[in-house]
PDB file of C-alpha atoms in Angstrom:
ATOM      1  CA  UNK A  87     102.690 226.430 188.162  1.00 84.00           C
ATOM      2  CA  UNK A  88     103.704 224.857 184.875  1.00 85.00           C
ATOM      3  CA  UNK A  89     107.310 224.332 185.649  1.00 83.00           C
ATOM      4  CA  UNK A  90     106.835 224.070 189.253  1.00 83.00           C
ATOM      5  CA  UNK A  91     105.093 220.850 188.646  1.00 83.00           C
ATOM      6  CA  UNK A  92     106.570 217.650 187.458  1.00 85.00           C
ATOM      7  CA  UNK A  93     103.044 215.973 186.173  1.00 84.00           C
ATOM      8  CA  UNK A  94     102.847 218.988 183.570  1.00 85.00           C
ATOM      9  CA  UNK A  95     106.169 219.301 182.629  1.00 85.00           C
ATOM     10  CA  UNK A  96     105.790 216.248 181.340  1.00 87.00           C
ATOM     11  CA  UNK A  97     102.752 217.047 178.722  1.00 87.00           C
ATOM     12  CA  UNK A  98     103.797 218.887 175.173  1.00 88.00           C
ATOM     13  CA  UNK A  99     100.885 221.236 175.376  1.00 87.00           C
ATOM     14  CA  UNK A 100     101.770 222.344 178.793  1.00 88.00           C
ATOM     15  CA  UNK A 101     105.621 223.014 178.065  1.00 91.00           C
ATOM     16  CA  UNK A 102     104.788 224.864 174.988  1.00 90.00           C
ATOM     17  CA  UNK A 103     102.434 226.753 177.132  1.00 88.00           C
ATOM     18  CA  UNK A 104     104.963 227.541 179.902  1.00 89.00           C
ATOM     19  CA  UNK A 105     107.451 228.612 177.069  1.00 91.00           C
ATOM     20  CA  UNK A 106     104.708 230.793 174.986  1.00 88.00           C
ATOM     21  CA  UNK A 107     103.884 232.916 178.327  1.00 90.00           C
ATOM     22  CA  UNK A 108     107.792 232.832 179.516  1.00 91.00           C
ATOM     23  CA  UNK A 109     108.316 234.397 175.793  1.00 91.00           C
ATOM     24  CA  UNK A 110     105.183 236.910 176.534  1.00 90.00           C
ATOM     25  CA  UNK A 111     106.515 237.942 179.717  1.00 92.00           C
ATOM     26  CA  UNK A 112     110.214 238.569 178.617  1.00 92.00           C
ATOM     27  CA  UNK A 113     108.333 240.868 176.125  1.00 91.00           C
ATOM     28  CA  UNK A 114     106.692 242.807 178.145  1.00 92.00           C
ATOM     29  CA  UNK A 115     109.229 243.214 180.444  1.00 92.00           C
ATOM     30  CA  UNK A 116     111.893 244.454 178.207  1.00 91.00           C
ATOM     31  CA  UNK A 117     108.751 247.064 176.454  1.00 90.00           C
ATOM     32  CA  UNK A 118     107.314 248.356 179.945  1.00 90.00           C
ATOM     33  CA  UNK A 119     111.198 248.923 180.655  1.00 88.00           C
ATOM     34  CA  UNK A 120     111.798 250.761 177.117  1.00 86.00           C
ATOM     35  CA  UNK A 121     107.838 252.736 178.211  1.00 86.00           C
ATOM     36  CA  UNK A 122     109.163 253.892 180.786  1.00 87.00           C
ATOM     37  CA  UNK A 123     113.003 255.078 179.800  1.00 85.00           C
ATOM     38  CA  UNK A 124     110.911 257.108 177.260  1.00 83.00           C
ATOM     39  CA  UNK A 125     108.752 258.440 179.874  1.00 83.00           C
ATOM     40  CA  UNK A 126     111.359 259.639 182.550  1.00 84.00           C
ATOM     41  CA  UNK A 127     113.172 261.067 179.386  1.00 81.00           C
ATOM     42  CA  UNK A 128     116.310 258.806 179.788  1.00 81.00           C
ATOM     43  CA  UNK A 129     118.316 258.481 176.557  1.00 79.00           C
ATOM     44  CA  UNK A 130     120.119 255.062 175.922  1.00 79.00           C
ATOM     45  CA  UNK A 131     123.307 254.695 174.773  1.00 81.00           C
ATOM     46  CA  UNK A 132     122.778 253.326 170.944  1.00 79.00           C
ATOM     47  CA  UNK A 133     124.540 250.395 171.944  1.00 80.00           C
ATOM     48  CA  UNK A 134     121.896 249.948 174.856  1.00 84.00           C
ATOM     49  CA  UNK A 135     119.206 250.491 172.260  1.00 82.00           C
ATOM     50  CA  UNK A 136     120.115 247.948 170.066  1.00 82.00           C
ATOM     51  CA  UNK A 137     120.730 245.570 172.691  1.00 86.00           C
ATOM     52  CA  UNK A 138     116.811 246.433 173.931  1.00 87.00           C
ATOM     53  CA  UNK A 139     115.473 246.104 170.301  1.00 85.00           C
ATOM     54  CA  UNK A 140     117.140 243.237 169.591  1.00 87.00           C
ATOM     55  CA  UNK A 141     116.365 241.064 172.670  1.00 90.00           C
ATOM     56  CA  UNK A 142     112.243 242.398 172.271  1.00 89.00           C
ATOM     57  CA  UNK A 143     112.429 240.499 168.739  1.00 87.00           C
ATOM     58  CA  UNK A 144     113.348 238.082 170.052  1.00 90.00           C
ATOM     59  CA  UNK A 145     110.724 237.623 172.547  1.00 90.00           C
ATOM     60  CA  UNK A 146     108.393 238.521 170.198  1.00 86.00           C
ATOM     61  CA  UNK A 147     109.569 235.976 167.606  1.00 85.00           C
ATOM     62  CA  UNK A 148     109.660 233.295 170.398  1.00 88.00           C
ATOM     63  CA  UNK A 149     105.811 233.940 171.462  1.00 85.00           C
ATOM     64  CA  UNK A 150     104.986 233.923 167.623  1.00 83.00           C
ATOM     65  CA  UNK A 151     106.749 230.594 166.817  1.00 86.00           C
ATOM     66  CA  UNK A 152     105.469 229.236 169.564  1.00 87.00           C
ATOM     67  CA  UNK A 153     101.721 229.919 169.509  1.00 82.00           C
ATOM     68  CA  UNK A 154     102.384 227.977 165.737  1.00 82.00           C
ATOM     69  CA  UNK A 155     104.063 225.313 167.576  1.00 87.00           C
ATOM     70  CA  UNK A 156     101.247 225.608 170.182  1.00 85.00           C
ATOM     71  CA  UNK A 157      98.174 225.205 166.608  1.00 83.00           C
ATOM     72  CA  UNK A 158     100.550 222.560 165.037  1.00 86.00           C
ATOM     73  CA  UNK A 159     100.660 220.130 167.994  1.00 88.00           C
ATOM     74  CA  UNK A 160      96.896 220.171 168.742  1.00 83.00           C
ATOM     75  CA  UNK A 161      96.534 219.650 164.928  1.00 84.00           C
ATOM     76  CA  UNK A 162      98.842 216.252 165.662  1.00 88.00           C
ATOM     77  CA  UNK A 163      97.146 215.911 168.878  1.00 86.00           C
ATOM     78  CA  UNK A 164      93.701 215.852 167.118  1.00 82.00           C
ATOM     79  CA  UNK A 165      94.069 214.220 163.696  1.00 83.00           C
ATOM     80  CA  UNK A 166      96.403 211.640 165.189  1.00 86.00           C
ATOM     81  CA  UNK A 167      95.753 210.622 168.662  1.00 85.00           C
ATOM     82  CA  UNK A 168      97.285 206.821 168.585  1.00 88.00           C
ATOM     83  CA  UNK A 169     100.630 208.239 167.343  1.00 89.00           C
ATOM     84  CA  UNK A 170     100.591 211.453 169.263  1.00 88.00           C
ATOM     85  CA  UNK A 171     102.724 210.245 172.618  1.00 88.00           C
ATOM     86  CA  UNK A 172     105.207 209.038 170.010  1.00 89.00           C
ATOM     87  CA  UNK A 173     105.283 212.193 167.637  1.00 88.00           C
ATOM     88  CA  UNK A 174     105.860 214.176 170.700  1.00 88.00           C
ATOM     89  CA  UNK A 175     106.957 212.898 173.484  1.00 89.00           C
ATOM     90  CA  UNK A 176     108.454 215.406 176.526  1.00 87.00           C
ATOM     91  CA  UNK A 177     112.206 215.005 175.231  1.00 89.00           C
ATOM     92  CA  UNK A 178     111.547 215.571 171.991  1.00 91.00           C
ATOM     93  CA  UNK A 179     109.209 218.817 172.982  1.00 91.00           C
ATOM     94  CA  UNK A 180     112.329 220.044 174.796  1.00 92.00           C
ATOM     95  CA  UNK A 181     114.250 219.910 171.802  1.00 93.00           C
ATOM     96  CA  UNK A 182     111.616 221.894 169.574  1.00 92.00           C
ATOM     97  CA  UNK A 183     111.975 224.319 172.157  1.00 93.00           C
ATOM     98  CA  UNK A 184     115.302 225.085 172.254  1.00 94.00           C
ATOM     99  CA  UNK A 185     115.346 225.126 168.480  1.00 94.00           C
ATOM    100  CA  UNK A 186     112.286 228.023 168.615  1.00 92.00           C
ATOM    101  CA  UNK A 187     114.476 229.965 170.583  1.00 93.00           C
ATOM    102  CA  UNK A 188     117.318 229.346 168.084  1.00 94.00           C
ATOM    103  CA  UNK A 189     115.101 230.515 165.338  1.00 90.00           C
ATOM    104  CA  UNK A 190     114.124 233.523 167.142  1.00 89.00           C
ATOM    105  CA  UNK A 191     117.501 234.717 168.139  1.00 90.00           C
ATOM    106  CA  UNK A 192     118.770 234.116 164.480  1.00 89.00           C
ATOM    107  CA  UNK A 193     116.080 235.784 162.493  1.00 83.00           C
ATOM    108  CA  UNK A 194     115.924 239.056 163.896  1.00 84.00           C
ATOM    109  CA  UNK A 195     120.019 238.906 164.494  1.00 85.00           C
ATOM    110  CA  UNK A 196     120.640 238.448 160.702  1.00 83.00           C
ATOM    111  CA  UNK A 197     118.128 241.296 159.767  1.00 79.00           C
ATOM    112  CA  UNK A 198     120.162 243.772 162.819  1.00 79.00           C
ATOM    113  CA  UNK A 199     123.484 242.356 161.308  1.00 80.00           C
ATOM    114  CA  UNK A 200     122.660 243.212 157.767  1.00 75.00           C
ATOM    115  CA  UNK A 201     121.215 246.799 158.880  1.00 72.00           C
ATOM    116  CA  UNK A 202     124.691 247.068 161.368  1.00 73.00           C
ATOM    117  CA  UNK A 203     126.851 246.262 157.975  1.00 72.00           C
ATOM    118  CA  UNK A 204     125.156 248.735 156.066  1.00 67.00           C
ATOM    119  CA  UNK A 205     125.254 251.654 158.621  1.00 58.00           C
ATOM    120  CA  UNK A 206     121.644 252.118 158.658  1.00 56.00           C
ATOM    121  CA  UNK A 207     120.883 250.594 162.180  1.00 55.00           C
ATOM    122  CA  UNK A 208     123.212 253.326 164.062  1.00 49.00           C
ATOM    123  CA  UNK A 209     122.155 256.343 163.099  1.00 52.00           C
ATOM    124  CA  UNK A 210     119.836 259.444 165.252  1.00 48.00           C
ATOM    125  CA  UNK A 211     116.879 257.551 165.190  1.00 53.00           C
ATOM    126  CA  UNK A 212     118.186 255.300 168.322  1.00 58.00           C
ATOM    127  CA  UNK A 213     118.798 258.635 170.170  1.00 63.00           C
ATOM    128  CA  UNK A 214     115.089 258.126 171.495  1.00 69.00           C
ATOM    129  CA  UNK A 215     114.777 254.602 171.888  1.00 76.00           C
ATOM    130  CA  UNK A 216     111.297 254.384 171.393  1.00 75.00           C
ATOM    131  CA  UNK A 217     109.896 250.854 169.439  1.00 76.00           C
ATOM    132  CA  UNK A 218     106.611 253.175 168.159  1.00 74.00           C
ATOM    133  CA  UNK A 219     109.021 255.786 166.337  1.00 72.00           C
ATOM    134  CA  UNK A 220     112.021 253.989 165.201  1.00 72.00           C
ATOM    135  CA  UNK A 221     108.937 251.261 163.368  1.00 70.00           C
ATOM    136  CA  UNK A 222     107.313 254.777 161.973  1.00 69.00           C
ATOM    137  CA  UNK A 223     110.324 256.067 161.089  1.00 67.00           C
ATOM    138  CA  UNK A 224     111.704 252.563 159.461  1.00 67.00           C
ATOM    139  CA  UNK A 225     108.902 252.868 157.115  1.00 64.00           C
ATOM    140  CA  UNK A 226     110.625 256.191 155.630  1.00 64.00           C
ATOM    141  CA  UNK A 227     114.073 254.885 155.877  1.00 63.00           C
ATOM    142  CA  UNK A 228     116.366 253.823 153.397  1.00 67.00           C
ATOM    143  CA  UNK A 229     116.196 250.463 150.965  1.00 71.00           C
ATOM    144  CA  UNK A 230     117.485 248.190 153.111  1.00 70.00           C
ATOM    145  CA  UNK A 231     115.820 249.278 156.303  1.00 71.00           C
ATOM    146  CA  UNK A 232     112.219 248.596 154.273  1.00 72.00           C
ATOM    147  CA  UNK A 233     113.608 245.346 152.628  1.00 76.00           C
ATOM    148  CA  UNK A 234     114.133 243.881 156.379  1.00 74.00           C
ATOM    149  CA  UNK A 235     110.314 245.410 157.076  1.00 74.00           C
ATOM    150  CA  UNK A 236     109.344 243.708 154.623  1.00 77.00           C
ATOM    151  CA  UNK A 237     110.333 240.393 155.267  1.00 79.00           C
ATOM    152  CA  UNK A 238     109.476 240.608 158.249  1.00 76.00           C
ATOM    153  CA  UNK A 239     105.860 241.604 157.278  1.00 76.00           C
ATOM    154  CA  UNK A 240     105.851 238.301 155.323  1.00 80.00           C
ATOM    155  CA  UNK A 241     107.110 235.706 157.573  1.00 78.00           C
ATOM    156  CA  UNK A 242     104.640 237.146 160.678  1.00 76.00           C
ATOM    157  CA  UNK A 243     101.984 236.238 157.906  1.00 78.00           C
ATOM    158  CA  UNK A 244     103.499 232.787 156.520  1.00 81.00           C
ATOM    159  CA  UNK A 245     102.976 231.926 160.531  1.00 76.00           C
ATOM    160  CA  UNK A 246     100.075 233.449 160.916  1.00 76.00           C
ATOM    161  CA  UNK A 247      98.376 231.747 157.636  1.00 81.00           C
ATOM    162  CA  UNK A 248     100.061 228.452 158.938  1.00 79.00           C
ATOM    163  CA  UNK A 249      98.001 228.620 162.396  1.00 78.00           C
ATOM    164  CA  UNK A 250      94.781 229.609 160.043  1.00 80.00           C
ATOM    165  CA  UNK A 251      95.085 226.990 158.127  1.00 83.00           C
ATOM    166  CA  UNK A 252      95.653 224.246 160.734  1.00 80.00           C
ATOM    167  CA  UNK A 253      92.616 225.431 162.529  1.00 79.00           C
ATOM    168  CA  UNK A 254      90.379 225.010 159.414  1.00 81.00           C
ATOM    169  CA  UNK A 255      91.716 221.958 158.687  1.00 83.00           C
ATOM    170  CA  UNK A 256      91.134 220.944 162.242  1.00 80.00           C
ATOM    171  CA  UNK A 257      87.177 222.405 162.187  1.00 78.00           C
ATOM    172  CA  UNK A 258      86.200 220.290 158.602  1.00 80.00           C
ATOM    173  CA  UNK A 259      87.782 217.224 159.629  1.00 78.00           C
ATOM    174  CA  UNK A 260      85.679 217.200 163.080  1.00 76.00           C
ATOM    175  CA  UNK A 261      82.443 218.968 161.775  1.00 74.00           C
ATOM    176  CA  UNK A 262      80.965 215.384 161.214  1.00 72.00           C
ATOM    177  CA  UNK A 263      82.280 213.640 164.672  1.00 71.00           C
ATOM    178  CA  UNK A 264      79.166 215.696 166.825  1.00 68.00           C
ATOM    179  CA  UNK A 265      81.619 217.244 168.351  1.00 67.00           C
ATOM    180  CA  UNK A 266      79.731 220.901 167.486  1.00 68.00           C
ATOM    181  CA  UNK A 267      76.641 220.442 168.366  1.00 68.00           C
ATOM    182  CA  UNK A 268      76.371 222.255 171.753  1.00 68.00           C
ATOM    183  CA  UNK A 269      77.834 225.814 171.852  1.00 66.00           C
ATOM    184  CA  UNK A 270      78.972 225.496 175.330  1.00 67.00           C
ATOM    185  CA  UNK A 271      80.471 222.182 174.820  1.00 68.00           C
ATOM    186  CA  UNK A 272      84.835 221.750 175.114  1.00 70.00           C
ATOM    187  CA  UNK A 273      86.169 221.828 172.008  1.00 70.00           C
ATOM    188  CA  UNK A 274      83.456 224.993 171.188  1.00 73.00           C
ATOM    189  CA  UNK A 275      84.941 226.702 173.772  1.00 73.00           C
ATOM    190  CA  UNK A 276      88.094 225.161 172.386  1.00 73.00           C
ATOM    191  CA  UNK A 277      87.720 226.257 169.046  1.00 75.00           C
ATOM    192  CA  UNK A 278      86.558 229.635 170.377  1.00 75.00           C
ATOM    193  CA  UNK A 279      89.328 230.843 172.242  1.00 76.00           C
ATOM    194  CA  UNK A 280      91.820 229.530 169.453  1.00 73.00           C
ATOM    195  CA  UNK A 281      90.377 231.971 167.150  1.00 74.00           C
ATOM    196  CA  UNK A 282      90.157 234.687 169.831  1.00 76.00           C
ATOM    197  CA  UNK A 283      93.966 234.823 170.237  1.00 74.00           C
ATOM    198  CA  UNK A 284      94.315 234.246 166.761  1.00 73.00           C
ATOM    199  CA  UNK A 285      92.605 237.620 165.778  1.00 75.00           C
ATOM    200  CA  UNK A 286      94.740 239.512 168.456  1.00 76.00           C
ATOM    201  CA  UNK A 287      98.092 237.794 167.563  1.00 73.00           C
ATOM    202  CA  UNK A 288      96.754 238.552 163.639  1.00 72.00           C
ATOM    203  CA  UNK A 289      95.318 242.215 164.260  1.00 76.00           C
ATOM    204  CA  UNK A 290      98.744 244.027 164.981  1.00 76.00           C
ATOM    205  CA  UNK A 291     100.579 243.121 162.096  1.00 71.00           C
ATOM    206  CA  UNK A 292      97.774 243.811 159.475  1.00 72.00           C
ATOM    207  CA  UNK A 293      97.448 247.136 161.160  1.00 74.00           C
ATOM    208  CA  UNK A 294     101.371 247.573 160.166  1.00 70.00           C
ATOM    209  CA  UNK A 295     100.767 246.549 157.017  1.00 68.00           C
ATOM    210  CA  UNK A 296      97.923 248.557 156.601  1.00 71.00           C
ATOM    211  CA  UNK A 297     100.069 251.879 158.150  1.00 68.00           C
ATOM    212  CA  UNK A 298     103.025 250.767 155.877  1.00 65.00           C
ATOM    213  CA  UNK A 299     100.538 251.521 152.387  1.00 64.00           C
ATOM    214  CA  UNK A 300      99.121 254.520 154.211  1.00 65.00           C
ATOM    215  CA  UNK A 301     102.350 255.774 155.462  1.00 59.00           C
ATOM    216  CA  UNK A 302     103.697 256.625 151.689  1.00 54.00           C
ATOM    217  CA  UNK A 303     100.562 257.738 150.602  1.00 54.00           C
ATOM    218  CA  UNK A 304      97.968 259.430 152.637  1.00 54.00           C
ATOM    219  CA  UNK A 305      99.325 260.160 156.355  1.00 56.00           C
ATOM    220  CA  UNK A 306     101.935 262.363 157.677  1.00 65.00           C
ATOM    221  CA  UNK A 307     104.977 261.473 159.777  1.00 67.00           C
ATOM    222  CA  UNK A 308     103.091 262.517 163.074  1.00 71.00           C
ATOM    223  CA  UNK A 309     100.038 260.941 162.145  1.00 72.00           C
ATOM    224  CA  UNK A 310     102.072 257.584 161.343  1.00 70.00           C
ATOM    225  CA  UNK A 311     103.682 257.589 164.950  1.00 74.00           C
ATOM    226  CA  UNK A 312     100.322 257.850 166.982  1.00 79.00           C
ATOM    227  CA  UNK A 313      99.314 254.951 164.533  1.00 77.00           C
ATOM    228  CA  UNK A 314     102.200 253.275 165.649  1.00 77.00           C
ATOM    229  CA  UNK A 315     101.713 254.331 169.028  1.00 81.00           C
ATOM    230  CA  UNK A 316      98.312 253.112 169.093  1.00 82.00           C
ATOM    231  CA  UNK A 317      99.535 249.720 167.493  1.00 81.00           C
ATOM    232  CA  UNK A 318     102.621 248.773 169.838  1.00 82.00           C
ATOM    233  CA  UNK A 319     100.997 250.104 173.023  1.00 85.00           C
ATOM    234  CA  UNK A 320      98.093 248.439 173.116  1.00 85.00           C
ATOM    235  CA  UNK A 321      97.310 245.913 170.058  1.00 83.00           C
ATOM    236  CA  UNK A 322     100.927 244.575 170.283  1.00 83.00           C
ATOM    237  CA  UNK A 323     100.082 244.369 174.078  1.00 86.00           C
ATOM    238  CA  UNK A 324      96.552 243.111 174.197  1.00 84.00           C
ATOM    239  CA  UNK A 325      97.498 239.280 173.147  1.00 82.00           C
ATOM    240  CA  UNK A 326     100.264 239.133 175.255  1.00 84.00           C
ATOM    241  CA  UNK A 327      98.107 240.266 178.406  1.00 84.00           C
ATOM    242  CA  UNK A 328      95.091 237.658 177.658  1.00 81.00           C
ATOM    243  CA  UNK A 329      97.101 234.781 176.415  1.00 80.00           C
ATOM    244  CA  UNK A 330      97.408 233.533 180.121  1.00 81.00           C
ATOM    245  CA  UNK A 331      93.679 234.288 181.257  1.00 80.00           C
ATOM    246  CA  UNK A 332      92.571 232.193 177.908  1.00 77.00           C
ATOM    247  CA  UNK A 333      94.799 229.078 178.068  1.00 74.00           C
ATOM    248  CA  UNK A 334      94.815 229.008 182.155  1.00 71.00           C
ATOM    249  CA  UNK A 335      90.812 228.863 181.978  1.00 69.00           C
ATOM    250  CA  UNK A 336      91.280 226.478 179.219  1.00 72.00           C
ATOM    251  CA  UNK A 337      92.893 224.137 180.961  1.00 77.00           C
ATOM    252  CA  UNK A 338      91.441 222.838 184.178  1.00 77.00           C
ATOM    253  CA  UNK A 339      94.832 221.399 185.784  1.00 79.00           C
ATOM    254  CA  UNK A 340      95.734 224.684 185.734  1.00 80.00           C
ATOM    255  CA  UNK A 341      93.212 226.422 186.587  1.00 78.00           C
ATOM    256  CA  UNK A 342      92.430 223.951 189.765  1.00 80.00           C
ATOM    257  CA  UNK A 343      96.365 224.597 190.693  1.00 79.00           C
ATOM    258  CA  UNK A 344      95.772 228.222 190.720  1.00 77.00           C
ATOM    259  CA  UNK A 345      92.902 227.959 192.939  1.00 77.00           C
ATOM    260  CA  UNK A 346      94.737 225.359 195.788  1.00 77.00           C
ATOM    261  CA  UNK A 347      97.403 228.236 195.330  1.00 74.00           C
ATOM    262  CA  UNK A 348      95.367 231.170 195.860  1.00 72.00           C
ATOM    263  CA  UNK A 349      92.983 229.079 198.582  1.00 72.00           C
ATOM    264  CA  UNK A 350      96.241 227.855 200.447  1.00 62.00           C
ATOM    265  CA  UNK A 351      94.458 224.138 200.007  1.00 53.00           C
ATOM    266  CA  UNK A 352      96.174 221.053 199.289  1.00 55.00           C
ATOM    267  CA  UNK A 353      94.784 219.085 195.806  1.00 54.00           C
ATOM    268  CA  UNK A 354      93.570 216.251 196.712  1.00 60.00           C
ATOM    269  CA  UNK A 355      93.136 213.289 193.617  1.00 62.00           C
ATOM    270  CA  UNK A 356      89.791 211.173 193.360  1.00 68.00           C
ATOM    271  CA  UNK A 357      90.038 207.961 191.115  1.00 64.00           C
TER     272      UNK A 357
END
């Protein structure tokens, strides 16, 4: 619906939108195909493998940069609504996009070239090319393996503290406009489902980090994996699924599209 439409390819919030849920879906596409390799006991070449892990970063970098783009321009939006058209106007919004897909396709290919250069990215582990054990299994590897974790670990919660921040910067500077008042009213609901896919997108990674101190300490490789299991199968997955049911009720051009599509019934516009 988003870019089937001219009228919302034409609004920031909607192209960020369309490019956080094309980002989503890539995602889960690539990790239902990887689910289900595993499950019919299909080996990938290592090549293959790689190629698979590398383009499900990437998707999963995109969603993540863009759900910050997605906090940072309704913190514009909100705190500076005379200069907002001009901050971000649809060209410009184009061009942040393209450059969050640059970003996303550089960060995780200078971690897999740097683990390629040091021969610790080809080695048994990709024999089963499964994201829940080779993450387990990463957490027991060598230096330079963990030093990529790592950083990784910290930039998913630079982002993540970035959208928190924005968001409470966004509640105290509005707390005095009224705005509040009624629990039912839009930007409750607003403010609502912000921080609902806030704690999904933020869940996953603390459990990591939490598995990643347990993992050296108190659990065992098998219990690690059904951790991990647990984690990338369905915490990993859970944002990703009601991202779209959140944002498409949110929004009621979409939402009314959706409808006329399902009901087979021409919009009509009222003044």
């Amino acid at each position: 619906v988003i870019f089937s439409r001219f009228s919302f390819r034409q609004e920031t919030r909607y192209l960020l939108l369309g490019n956080a849920l094309l980002s989503d879906l890539i995602y889960l596409l690539f990790y239902t195909l990887s689910a289900a390799l595993n499950a019919a006991h299909i080996h990938l070449p290592k090549e293959a493998c790689v190629l698979l892990l590398f383009l499900l970063a990437v998707a999963c970098c995109g969603g993540l940069f863009t759900a910050a783009a997605v906090v940072l321009d309704t913190y514009i939006a909100v705190l500076f609504p005379l200069r907002y058209i001009a901050l971000l106007p649809p060209s410009r919004t184009r061009k942040i996009i393209v450059l969050l897909w640059l970003c996303s396709g550089a960060f995780p290919g200078i971690f897999f070239l740097v683990l390629w250069s040091t021969h610790n990215l080809v080695s048994c582990v990709l024999e089963t090319c499964s994201v829940p054990i080779i993450l387990m299994l990463t957490l027991n590897g060598t230096d330079a393996v963990k030093l990529c974790f790592w950083l990784s670990t910290v930039v998913i919660f630079l982002c993540l503290s970035l959208i928190f921040c924005c968001y409470a910067i966004l509640y105290f500077k509005t707390k005095q406009s009224g705005i509040w008042e009624n629990i039912c009213s839009r930007a409750s609901v607003t403010f609502l489902m912000h921080n609902t896919a806030l704690f999904f997108h933020l869940f996953p990674p603390l459990a990591l980090f939490i598995e990643s101190f347990l993992c050296f300490n108190v659990t065992r490789l098998q219990t690690g994996i059904w951790i991990s299991l647990i984690v990338c199968n369905v915490l990993m997955i859970l944002p990703k699924v009601l991202f779209p049911f959140l944002y498409g009720l949110r929004y009621r051009e979409i939402s009314a599209s959706l409808k006329s599509i399902v009901k087979r019934k021409q919009l009509h516009l009222v003044a």
